[in-house]
CSV table of C-alpha atoms in Angstrom, one decimal:
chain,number,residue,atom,x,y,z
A,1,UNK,CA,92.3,94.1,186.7
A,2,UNK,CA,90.4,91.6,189.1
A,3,UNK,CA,93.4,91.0,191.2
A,4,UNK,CA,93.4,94.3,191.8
A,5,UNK,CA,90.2,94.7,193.2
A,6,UNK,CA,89.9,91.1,194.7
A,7,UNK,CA,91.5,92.4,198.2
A,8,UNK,CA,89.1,95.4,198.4
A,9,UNK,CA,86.1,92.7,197.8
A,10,UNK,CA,87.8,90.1,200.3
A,11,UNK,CA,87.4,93.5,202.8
A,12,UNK,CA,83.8,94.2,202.3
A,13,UNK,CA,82.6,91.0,202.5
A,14,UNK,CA,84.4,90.8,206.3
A,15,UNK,CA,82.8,94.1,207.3
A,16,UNK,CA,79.4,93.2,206.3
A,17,UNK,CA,80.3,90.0,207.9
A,18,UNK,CA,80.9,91.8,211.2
A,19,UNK,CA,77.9,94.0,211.1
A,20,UNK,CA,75.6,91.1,210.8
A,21,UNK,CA,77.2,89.3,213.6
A,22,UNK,CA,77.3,92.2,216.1
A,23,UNK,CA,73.5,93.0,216.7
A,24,UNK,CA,73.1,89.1,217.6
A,25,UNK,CA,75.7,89.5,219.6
A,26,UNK,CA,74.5,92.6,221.4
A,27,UNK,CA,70.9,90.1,221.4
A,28,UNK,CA,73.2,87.9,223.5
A,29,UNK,CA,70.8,88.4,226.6
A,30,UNK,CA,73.4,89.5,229.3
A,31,UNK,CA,69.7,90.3,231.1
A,32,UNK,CA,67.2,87.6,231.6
A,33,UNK,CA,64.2,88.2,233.2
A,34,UNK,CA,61.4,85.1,233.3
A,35,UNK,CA,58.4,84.6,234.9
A,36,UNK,CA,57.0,80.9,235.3
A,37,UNK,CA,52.7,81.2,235.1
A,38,UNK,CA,51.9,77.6,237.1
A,39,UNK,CA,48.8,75.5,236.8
A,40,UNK,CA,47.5,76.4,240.3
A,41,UNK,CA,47.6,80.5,239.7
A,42,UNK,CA,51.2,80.8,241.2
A,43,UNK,CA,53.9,82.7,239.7
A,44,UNK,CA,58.0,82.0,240.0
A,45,UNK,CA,60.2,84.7,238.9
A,46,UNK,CA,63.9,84.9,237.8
A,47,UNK,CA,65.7,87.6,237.3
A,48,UNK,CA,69.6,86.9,235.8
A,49,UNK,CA,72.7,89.3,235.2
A,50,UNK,CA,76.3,88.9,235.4
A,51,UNK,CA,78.1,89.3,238.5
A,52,UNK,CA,79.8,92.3,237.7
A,53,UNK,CA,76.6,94.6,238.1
A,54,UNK,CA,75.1,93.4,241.5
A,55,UNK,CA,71.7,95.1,242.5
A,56,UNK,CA,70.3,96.2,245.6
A,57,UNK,CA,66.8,94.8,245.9
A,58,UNK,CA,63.7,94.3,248.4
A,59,UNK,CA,63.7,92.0,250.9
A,60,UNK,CA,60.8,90.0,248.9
A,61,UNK,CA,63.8,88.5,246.7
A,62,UNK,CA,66.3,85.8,247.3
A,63,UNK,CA,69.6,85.6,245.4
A,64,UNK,CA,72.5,83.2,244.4
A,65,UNK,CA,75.7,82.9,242.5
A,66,UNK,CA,75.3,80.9,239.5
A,67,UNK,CA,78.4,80.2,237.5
A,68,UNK,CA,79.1,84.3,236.6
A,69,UNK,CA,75.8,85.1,237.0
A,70,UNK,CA,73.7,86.4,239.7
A,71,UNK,CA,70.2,85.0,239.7
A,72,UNK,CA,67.7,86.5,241.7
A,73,UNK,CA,64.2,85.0,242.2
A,74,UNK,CA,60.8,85.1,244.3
A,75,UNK,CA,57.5,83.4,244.7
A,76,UNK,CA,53.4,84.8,244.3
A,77,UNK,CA,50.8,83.4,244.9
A,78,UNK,CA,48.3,85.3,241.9
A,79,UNK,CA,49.6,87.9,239.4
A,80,UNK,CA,47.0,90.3,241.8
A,81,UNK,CA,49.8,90.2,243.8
A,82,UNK,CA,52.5,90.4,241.3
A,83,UNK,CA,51.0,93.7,239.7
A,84,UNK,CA,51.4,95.8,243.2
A,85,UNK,CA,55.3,95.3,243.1
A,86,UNK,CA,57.5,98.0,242.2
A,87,UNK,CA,60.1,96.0,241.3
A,88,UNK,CA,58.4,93.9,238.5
A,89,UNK,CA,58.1,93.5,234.7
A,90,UNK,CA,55.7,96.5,233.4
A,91,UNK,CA,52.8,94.5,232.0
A,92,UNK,CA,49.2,94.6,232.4
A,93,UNK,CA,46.6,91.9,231.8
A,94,UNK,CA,43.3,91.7,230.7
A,95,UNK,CA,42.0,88.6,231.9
A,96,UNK,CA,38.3,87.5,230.8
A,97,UNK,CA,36.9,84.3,232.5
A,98,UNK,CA,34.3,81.6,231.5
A,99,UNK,CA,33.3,78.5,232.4
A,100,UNK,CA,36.2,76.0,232.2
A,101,UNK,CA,38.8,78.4,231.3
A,102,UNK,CA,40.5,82.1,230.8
A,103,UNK,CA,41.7,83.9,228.4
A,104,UNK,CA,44.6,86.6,229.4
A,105,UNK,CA,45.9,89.4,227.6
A,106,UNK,CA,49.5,90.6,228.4
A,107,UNK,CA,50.2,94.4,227.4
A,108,UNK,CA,53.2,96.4,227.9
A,109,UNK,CA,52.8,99.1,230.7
A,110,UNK,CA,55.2,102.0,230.0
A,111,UNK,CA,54.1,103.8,232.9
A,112,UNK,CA,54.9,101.1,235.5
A,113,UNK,CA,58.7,100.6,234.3
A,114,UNK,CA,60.2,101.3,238.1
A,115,UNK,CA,63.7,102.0,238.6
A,116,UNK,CA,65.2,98.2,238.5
A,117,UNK,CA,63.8,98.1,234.7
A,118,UNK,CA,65.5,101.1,233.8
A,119,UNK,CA,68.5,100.5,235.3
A,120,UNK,CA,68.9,97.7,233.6
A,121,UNK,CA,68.9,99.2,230.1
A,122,UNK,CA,72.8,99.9,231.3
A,123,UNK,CA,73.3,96.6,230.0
A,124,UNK,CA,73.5,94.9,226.5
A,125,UNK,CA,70.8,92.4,225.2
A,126,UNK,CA,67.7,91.2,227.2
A,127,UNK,CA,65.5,88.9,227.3
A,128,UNK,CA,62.1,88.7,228.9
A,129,UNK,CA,60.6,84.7,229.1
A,130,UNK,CA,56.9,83.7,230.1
A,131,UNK,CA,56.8,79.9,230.6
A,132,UNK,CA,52.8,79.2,231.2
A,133,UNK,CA,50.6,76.1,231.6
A,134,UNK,CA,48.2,77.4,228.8
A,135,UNK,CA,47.8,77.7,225.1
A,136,UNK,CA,50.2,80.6,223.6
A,137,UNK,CA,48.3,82.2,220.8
A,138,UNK,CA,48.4,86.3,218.8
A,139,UNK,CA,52.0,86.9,220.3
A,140,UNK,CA,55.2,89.2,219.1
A,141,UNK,CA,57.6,86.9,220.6
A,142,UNK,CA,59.0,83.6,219.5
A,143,UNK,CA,57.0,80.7,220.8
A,144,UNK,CA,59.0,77.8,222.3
A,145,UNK,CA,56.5,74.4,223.6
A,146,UNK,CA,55.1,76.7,226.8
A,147,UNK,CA,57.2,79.4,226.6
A,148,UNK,CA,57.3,82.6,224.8
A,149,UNK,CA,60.6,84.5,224.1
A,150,UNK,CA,61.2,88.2,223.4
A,151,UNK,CA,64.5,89.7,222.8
A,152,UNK,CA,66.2,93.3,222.7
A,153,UNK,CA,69.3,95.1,222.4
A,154,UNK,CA,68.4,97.2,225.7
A,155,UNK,CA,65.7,96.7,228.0
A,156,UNK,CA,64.2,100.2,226.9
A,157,UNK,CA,63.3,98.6,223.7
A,158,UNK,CA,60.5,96.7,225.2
A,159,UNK,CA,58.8,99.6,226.1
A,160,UNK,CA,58.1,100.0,222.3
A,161,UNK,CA,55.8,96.8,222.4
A,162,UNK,CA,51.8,97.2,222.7
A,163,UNK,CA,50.5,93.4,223.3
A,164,UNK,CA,52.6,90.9,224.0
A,165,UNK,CA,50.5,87.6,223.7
A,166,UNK,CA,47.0,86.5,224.2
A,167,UNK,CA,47.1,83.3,226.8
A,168,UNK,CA,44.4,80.4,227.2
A,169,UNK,CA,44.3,78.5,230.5
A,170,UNK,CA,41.5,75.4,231.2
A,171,UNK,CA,40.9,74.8,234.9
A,172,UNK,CA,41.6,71.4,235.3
A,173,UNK,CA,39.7,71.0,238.5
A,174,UNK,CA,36.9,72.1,236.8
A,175,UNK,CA,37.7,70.0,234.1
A,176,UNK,CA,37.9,67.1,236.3
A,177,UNK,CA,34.7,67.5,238.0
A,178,UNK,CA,32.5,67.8,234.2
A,179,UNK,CA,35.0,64.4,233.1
A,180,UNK,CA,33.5,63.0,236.3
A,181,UNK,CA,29.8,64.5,236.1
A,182,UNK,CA,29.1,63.3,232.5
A,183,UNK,CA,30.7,60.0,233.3
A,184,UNK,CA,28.0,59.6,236.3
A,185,UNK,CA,25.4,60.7,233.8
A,186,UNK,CA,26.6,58.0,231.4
A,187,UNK,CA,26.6,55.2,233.8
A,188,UNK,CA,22.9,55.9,235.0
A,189,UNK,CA,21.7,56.4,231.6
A,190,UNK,CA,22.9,52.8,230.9
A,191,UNK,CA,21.6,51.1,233.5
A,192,UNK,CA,18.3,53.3,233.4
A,193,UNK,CA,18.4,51.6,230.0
A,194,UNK,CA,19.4,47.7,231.2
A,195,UNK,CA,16.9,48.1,233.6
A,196,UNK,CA,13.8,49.0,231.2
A,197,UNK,CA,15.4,46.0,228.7
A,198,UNK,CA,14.8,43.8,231.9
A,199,UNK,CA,11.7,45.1,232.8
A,200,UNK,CA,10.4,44.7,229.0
A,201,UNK,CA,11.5,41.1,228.8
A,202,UNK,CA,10.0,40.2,232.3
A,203,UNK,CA,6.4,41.3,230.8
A,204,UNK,CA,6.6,40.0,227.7
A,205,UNK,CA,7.4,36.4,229.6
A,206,UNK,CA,4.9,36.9,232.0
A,207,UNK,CA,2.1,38.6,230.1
A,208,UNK,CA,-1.4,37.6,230.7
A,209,UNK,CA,-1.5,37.2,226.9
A,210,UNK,CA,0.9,34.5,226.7
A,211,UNK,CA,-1.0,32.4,229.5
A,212,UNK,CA,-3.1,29.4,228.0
A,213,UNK,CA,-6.5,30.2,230.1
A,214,UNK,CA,-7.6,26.7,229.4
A,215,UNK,CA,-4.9,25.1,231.5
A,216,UNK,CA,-6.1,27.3,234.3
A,217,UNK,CA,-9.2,25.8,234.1
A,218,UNK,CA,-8.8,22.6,234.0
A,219,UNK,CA,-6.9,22.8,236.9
A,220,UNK,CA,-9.4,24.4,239.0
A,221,UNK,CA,-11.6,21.5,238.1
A,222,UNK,CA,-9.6,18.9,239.0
């Protein structure tokens, strides 16, 4: 009797097999869409797709042939500039600033999804990447060093997120300049202090107290 049923249990164990390994598959990023957050403020994006679906974009990008790929990429200066694109990534931040450094906020913005994000839920799998010079913390995506990962089967799907990740970035100048400050500070407190040990020695040699009057007199005698 188990012979018999062996070949229908060698079957369903290949099916389940293949409907495990197909949604990875479909995962398998034929989009990839990353924007690089630098220390200075500047952004670096990358957009990548194979070479069979070519897109027409603005004259702010710059493109190459990469293997079968085709990666297109551009430059900002600020994500105030980023934001006013049509042709971008539909997130919002919420950016709240102190005194050495800034905490940012990255939401999902449905309503700014312009035409070259929806045309690219044609394809199968993408991935959105956002390499920053900060501390990654409170995110849905996988967290890689400085980078943080998120993956669908179409780009449609991340619509369906709400915040992405909370980012924390120090401002090294700044940093630099308290580093230098307190190290000033330290310096003159420490000699401040050498210089009232000398001081306190000096009278304690040359205090009137430790003068023998009688010597004195004697020599103005003589």
């Amino acid at each position: 009797m188990m012979r018999k049923h062996l070949p229908m249990y060698l079957v369903c164990i290949a099916f389940w097999a293949m409907f495990l390994w197909v949604p990875q598959q479909a995962c398998g990023a034929d989009v990839e869409w990353q924007i690089d957050w630098q220390e200075d403020g500047s952004l670096s994006e990358q957009l990548s797709l194979p070479d069979q679906y070519p897109l027409q974009l603005s004259t702010g990008w710059k493109v190459e042939k990469q293997g079968n790929n085709y990666v297109y990429f551009r430059h900002f200066e600020k994500w105030e500039d980023y934001l006013v694109q049509t042709e971008r990534m539909p997130l919002i931040i919420d950016q709240r600033n102190y005194i050495l450094a800034t905490t940012s906020t990255f939401f999902v913005d449905e309503q700014s999804a312009g035409t070259l994000f929806k045309q690219l839920n044609e394809l199968e799998g993408f991935t959105f990447k956002l390499r920053v010079a900060g501390i990654i913390k409170d995110t849905t995506g996988q967290v890689d060093e400085n980078t943080v990962v998120f993956r669908y089967n179409k780009s449609k799907d991340f619509l369906s997120e709400d915040t992405l990740a909370k980012i924390t970035t120090v401002d090294g100048f700044l940093v630099g300049i308290c580093i230098l400050v307190l190290g000033l500070v330290g310096i003159f407190i420490f000699f401040v202090g050498r210089l009232k040990k000398v001081d306190r020695m000096i009278s304690e040699i040359y205090s009137l107290e430790n003068i023998d009057l009688s010597l004195l007199d004697e020599e103005e005698r003589g």
